[in-house]
XYZ file of C-alpha atoms in Angstrom:
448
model
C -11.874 -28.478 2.537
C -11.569 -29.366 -0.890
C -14.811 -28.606 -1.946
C -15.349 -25.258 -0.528
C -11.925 -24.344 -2.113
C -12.840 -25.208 -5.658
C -16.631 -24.708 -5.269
C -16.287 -21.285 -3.935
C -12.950 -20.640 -5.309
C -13.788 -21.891 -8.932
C -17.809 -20.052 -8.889
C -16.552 -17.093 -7.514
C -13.135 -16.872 -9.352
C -10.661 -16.935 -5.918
C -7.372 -15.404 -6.869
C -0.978 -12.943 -4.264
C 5.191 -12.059 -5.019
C 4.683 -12.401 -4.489
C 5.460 -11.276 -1.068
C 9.082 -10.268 -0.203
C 11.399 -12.711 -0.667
C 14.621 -12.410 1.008
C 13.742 -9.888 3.230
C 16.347 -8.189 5.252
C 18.998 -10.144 3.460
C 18.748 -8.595 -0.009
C 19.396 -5.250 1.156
C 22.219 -5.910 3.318
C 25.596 -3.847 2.827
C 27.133 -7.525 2.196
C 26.079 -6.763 -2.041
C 25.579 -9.725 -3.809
C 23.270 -11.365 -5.928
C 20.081 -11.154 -3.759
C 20.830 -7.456 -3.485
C 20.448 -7.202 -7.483
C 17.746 -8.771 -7.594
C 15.974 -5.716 -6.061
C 18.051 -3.662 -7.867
C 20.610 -4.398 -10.712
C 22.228 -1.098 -10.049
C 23.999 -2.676 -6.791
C 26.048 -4.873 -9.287
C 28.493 -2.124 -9.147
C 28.737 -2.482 -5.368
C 29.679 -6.200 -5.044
C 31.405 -6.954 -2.021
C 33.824 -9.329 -3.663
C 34.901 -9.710 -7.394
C 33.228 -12.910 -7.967
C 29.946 -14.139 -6.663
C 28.673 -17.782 -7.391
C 25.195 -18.584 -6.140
C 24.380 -22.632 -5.507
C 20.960 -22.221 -4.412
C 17.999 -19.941 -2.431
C 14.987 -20.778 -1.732
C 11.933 -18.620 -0.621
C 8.415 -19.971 0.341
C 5.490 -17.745 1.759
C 2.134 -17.886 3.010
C -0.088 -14.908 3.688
C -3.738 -14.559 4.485
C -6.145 -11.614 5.677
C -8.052 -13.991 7.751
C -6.571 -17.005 9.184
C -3.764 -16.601 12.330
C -1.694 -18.647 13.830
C -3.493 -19.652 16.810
C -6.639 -20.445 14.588
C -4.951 -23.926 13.333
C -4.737 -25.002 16.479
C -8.544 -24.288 17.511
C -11.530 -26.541 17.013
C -12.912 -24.276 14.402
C -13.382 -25.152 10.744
C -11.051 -23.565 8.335
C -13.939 -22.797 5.971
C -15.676 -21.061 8.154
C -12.711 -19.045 9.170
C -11.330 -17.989 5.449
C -15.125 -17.144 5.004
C -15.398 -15.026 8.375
C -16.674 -11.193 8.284
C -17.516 -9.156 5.216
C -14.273 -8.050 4.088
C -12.556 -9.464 0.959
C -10.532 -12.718 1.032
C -7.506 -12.522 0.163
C -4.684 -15.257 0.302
C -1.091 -15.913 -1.632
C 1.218 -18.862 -1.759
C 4.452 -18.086 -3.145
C 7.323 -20.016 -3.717
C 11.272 -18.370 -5.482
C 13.813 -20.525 -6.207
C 17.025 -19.382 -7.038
C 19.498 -21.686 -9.089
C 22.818 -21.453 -10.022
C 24.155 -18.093 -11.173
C 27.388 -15.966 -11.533
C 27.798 -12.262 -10.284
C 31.268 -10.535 -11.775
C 32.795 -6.663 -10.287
C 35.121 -5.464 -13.059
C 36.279 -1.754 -12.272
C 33.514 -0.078 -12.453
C 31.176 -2.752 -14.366
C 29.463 -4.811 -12.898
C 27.231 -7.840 -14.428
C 25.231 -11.353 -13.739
C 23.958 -14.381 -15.453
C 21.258 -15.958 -12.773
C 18.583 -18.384 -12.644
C 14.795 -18.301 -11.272
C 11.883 -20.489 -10.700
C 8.427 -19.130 -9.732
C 5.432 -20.944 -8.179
C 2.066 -19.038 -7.328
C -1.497 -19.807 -6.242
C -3.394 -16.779 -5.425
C -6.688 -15.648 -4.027
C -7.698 -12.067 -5.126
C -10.414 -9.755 -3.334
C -13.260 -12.553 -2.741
C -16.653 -12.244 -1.512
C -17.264 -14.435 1.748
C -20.726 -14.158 1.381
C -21.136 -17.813 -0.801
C -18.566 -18.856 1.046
C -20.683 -18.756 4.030
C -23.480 -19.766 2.085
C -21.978 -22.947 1.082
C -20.238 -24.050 4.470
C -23.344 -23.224 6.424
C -25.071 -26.953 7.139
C -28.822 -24.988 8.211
C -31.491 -27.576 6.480
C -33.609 -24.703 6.973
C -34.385 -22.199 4.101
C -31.903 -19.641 4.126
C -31.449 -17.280 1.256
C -28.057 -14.777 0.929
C -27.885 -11.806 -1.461
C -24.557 -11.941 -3.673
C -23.538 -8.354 -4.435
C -19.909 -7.646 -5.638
C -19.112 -5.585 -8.492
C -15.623 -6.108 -8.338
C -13.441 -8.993 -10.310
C -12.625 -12.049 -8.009
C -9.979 -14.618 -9.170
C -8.589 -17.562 -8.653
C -5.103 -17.878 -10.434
C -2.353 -20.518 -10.277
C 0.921 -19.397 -12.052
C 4.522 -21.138 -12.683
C 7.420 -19.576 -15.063
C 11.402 -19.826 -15.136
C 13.430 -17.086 -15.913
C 17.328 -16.666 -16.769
C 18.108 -13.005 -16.386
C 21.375 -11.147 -17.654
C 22.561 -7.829 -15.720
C 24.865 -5.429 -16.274
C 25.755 -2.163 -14.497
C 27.822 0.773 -14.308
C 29.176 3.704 -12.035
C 28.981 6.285 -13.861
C 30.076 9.210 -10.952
C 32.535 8.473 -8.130
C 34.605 10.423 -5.973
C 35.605 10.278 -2.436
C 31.753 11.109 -1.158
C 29.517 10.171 -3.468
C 29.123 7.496 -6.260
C 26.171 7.173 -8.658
C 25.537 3.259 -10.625
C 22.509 2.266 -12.963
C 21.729 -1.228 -14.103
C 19.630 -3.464 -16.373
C 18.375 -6.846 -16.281
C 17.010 -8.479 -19.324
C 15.009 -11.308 -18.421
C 13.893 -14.467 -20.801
C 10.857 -16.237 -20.017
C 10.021 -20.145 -19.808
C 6.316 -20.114 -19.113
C 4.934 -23.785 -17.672
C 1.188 -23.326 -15.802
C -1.299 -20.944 -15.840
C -5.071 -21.127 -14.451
C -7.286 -18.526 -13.693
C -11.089 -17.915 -13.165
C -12.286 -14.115 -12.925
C -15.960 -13.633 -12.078
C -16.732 -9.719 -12.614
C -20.326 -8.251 -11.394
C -21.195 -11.312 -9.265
C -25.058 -10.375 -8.511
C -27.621 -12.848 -7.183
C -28.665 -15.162 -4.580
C -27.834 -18.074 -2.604
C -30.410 -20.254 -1.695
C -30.150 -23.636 0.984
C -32.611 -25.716 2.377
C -32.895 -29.336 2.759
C -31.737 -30.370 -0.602
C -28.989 -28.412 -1.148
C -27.869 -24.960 -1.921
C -28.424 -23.523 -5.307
C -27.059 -19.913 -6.749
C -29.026 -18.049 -9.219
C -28.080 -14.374 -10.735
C -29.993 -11.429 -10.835
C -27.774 -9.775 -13.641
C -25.387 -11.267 -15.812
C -21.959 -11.788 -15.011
C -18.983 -11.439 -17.186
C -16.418 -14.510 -16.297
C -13.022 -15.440 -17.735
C -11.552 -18.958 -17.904
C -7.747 -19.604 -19.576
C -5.959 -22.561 -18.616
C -2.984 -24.087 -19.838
C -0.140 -26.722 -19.143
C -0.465 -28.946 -16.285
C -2.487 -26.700 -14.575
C -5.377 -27.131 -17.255
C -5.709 -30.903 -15.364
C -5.471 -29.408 -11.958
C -4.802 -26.767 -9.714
C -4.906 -28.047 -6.379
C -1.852 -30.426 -6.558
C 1.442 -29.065 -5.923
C 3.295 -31.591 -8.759
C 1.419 -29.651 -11.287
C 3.355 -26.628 -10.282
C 6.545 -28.036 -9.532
C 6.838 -30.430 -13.312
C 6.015 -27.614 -15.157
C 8.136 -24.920 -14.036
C 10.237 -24.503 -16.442
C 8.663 -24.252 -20.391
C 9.187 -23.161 -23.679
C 11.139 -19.682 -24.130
C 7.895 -17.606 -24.950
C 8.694 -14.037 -22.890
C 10.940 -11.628 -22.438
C 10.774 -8.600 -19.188
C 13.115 -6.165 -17.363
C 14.637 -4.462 -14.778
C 16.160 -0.849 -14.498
C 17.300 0.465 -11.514
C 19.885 3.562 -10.154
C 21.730 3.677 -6.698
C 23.453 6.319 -5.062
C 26.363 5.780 -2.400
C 27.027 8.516 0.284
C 30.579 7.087 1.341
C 32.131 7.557 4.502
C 35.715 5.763 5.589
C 35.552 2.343 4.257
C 32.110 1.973 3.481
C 29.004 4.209 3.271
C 26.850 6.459 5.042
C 24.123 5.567 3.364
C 22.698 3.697 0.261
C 19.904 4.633 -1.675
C 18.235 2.840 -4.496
C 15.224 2.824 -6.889
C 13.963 0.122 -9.625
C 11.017 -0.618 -11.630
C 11.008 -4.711 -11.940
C 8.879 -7.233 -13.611
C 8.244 -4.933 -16.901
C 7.514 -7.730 -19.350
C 4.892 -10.371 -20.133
C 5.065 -14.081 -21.390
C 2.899 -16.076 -23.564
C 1.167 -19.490 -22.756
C 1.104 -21.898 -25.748
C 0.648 -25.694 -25.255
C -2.057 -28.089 -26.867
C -4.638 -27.876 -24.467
C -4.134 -24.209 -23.815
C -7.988 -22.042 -23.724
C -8.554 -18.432 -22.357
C -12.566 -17.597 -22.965
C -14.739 -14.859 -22.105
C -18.442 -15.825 -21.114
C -21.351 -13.604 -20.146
C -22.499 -15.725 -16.972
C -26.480 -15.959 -16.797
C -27.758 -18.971 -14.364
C -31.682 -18.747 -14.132
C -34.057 -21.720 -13.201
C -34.624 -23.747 -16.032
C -36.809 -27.100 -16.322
C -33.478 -29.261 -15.597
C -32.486 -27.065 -12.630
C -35.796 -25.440 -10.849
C -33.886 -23.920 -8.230
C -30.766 -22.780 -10.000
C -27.277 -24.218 -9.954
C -27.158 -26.832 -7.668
C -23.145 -26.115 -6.585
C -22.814 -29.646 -5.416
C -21.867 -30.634 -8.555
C -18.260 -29.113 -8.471
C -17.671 -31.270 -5.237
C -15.211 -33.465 -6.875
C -13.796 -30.903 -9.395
C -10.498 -30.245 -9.367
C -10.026 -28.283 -12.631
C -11.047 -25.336 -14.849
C -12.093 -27.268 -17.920
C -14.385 -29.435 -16.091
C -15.930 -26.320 -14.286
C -16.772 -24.693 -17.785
C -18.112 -28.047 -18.817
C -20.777 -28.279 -16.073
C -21.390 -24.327 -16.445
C -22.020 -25.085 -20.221
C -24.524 -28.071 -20.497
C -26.532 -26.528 -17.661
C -26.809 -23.794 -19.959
C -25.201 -20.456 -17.690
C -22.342 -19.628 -20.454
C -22.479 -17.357 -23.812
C -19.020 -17.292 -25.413
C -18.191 -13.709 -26.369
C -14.489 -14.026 -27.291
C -11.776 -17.012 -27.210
C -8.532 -17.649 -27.839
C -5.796 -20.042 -28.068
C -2.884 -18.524 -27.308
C -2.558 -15.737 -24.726
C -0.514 -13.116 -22.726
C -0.019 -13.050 -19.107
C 1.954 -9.619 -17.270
C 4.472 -9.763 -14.773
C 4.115 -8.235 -11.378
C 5.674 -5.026 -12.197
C 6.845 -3.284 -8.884
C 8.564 -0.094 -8.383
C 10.624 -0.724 -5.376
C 12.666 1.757 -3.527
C 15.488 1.589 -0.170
C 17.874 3.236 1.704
C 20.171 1.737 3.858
C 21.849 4.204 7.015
C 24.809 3.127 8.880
C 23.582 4.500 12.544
C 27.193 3.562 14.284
C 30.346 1.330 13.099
C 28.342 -2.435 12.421
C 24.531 -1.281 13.044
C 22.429 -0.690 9.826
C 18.672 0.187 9.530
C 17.025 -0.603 6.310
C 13.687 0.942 4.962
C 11.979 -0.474 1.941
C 9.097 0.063 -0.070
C 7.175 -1.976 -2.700
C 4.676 -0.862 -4.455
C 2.875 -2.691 -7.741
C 1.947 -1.132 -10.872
C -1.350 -2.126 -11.820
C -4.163 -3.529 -10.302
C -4.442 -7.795 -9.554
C -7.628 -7.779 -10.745
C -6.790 -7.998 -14.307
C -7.274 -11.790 -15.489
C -4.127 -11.376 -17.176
C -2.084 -10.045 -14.539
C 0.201 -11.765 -11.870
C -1.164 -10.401 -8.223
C 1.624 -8.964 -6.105
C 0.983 -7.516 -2.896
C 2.392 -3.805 -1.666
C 4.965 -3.959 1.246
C 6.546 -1.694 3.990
C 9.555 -2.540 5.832
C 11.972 -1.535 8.122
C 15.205 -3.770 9.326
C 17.681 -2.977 11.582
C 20.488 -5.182 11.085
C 24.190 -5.798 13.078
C 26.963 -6.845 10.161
C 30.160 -8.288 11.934
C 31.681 -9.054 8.460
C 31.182 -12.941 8.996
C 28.611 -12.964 10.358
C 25.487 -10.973 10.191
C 21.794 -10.912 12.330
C 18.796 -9.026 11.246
C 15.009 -8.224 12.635
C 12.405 -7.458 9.476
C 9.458 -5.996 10.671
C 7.011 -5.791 7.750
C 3.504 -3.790 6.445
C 2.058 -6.327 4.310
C -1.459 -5.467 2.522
C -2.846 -9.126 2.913
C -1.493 -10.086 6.300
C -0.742 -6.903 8.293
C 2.065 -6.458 10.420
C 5.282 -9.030 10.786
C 7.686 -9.274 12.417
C 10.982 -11.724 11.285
C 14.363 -12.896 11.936
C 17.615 -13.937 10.273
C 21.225 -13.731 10.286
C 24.052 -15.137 7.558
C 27.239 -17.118 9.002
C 29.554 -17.027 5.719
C 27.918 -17.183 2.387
C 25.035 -19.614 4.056
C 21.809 -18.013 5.088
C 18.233 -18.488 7.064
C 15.661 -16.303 7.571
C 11.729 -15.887 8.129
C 9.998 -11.995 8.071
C 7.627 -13.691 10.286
C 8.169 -16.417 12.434
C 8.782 -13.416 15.636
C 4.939 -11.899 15.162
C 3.731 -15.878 14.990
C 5.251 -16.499 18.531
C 3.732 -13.385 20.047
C 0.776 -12.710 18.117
C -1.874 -13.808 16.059
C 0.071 -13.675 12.873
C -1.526 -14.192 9.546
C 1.775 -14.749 7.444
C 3.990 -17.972 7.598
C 7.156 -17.752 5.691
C 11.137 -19.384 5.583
C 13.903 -18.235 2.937
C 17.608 -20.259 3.033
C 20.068 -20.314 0.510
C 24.218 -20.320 0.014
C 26.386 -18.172 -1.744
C 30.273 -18.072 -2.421
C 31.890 -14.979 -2.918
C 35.670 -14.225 -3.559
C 38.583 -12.467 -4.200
């Protein structure tokens, strides 16, 4: 598994917010922290004066290939990510949220939180070498490589400590208008990513081995830096370097509008452009370089690049190594020190009270630019609708999600108290073929 992951991650750049964390919970009519972190407009809403958050955790995993019941069938899970002719895609996304404060003062409302991100990504890859690679035929076989498109392969972690504040500025005894900000400072720790663009060529096996050669060059793009420069595959890599040097600095804006009836509201309505910001990587063994990718038969490779030789590679600075001495790389730009964007998302709500306790949530998120930038954060697009019972204490919800990568899901959770569990998922795994896998928990304390 580990060689078909970095040799046809790593040669054909395999690249996800991130899904949607918290879902159902962060839009619930219980307004607290997780609800401005969709929106810092809802800071004017908070249920309670106070709001201390002691942890939440979020951890997702989302394919547009693999399903549930595949993992427990005898077939290879190389041959299944590299199934069909459509695109691989693939995200692994972890959120942690640390301690933080949430404070309602009459009509201000504001927040000091704390946030941990950890990404791996797989972005819009070409099966075609995939198959190639995991196919064992000792008989000559040759497979045409054709995709104009960028594929990556990107590993990301960051911290962030974000400050909010919001106001109502309109309020009477039907409707109430709030806006909100979130400044956000940066800590980048890891970044990797390899971006092939204009991937032409050939694959060719037989007995020996298979070998790629290209028909056109290729433009390719390798920046590494922290822990992830030594590896990519190991989850410590991501987890020890979290948190790094303050190097960053994005936002959030976002507007809400109550339609209030009795004690609470009719409906509520939001809009919020997130993740507007970018962070730079700096750390001693930091690289981002641009190549023009040209691998022709030579007199010390006949038959092209034999891809054997990334078998035991586990890192982007070895896989530029091998690509140089063979000969396949021409440097056209390098640097340092570089720039990575945020996933900025425009996401949009509206929350309907249907009858005294039953809710129904719809909510929309929809990305900015385009993931195949090499200096862009992939986020997928999501749909989602959640009906939701709130008995005060307690609270049960059913997310059913429109994910890009893995289709349609279907989840569950409820909160007892300030203490929550929930999957958008785990519902669709029992009765279908689900191609998402994902559990959020945390604990909040709200008072007064």
């Amino acid at each position: 598994m580990k060689k078909i992951i970095v040799t046809a991650g790593l040669l054909i750049g395999l690249n996800t917010v991130a899904q949607e964390h918290y879902s159902g919970i962060s839009t619930s009519n219980r307004v607290g922290i997780l609800n401005a972190n969709i929106n810092p407009a809802e800071l004017a809403n908070l249920s309670k004066k106070f709001e201390v958050n002691i942890y939440g955790l979020s951890f997702n995993v989302a394919n547009n290939k693999i399903g549930f019941s595949d993992i427990s069938s005898d077939a290879d899970f190389e041959t299944l990510i590299f199934q069909g002719n459509s695109p691989v895609n693939a995200r692994i996304d972890a959120e942690i949220n640390g301690p933080g404060l949430a404070i309602r003062w009459q009509k201000w409302g504001f927040a000091l939180t704390t946030k941990a991100h950890a990404k791996f990504d797989m972005v819009n890859v070409d099966p075609t070498i995939g198959n190639a690679i995991t196919n064992d035929n000792i008989i000559l076989n040759t497979t045409a490589l054709n995709y104009p498109g960028n594929q990556r392969l990107s590993g990301t972690s960051y911290g962030e400590v974000g400050l909010s504040a919001a106001r109502t500025f309109f309020e009477n005894d039907h409707h109430k208008f709030s806006a909100g900000v979130t400044l956000k400072i940066l800590f980048p720790g890891s970044y990797s990513n390899f971006g092939l663009r204009n991937l032409n060529g050939t694959v060719t096996e037989n007995a020996t081995g298979a070998y790629l050669t290209t028909s056109s060059p290729a433009t390719l793009n390798i920046a590494y830096s922290g822990n992830l420069a030594e590896s990519f595959t190991n989850f410590n890599d991501y987890s020890q370097s979290i948190f790094g040097g303050l190097n960053g600095f994005a936002g959030d804006i976002g507007f809400n509008y109550q339609w209030k009836k009795g004690k609470g509201y009719k409906l509520n309505a939001g809009l919020a452009i997130r993740n507007i910001g970018s962070m730079t990587f700096k750390d001693d063994n930091n690289a981002s370089t641009n190549y023009v990718l040209n691998i022709q038969p030579n007199a010390q490779n006949p038959q092209g690049l034999d891809l054997s030789a990334f078998e035991n590679v586990d890192n982007l600075s070895d896989v530029e190594q091998i690509l140089s001495d063979n000969g396949y790389l021409t440097q056209t730009s390098g640097q340092n020190d570089f720039k990575v964007k945020l996933p900025t998302v425009l996401s949009t709500y509206a929350d309907f009270r249907i009858v005294p306790k039953l809710y129904v949530t719809a909510f929309l998120q929809q990305k900015v630019n385009e993931d195949s930038g090499n200096d862009q954060i992939a986020v997928p697009n999501i749909f989602s609708i959640t009906p939701r019972v709130n008995l005060g204490f307690f609270e049960t919800y059913v997310p059913v999600s429109f994910n890009e990568i893995s289709g349609t899901n279907i989840g569950l959770g409820f909160r007892l108290g300030g203490f929550y569990l929930g999957t958008s998922s785990l519902v669709s795994a029992l009765i279908s073929d689900s191609k998402q896998g994902d559990i959020y928990t945390g604990f909040r304390w709200a008072f007064l």
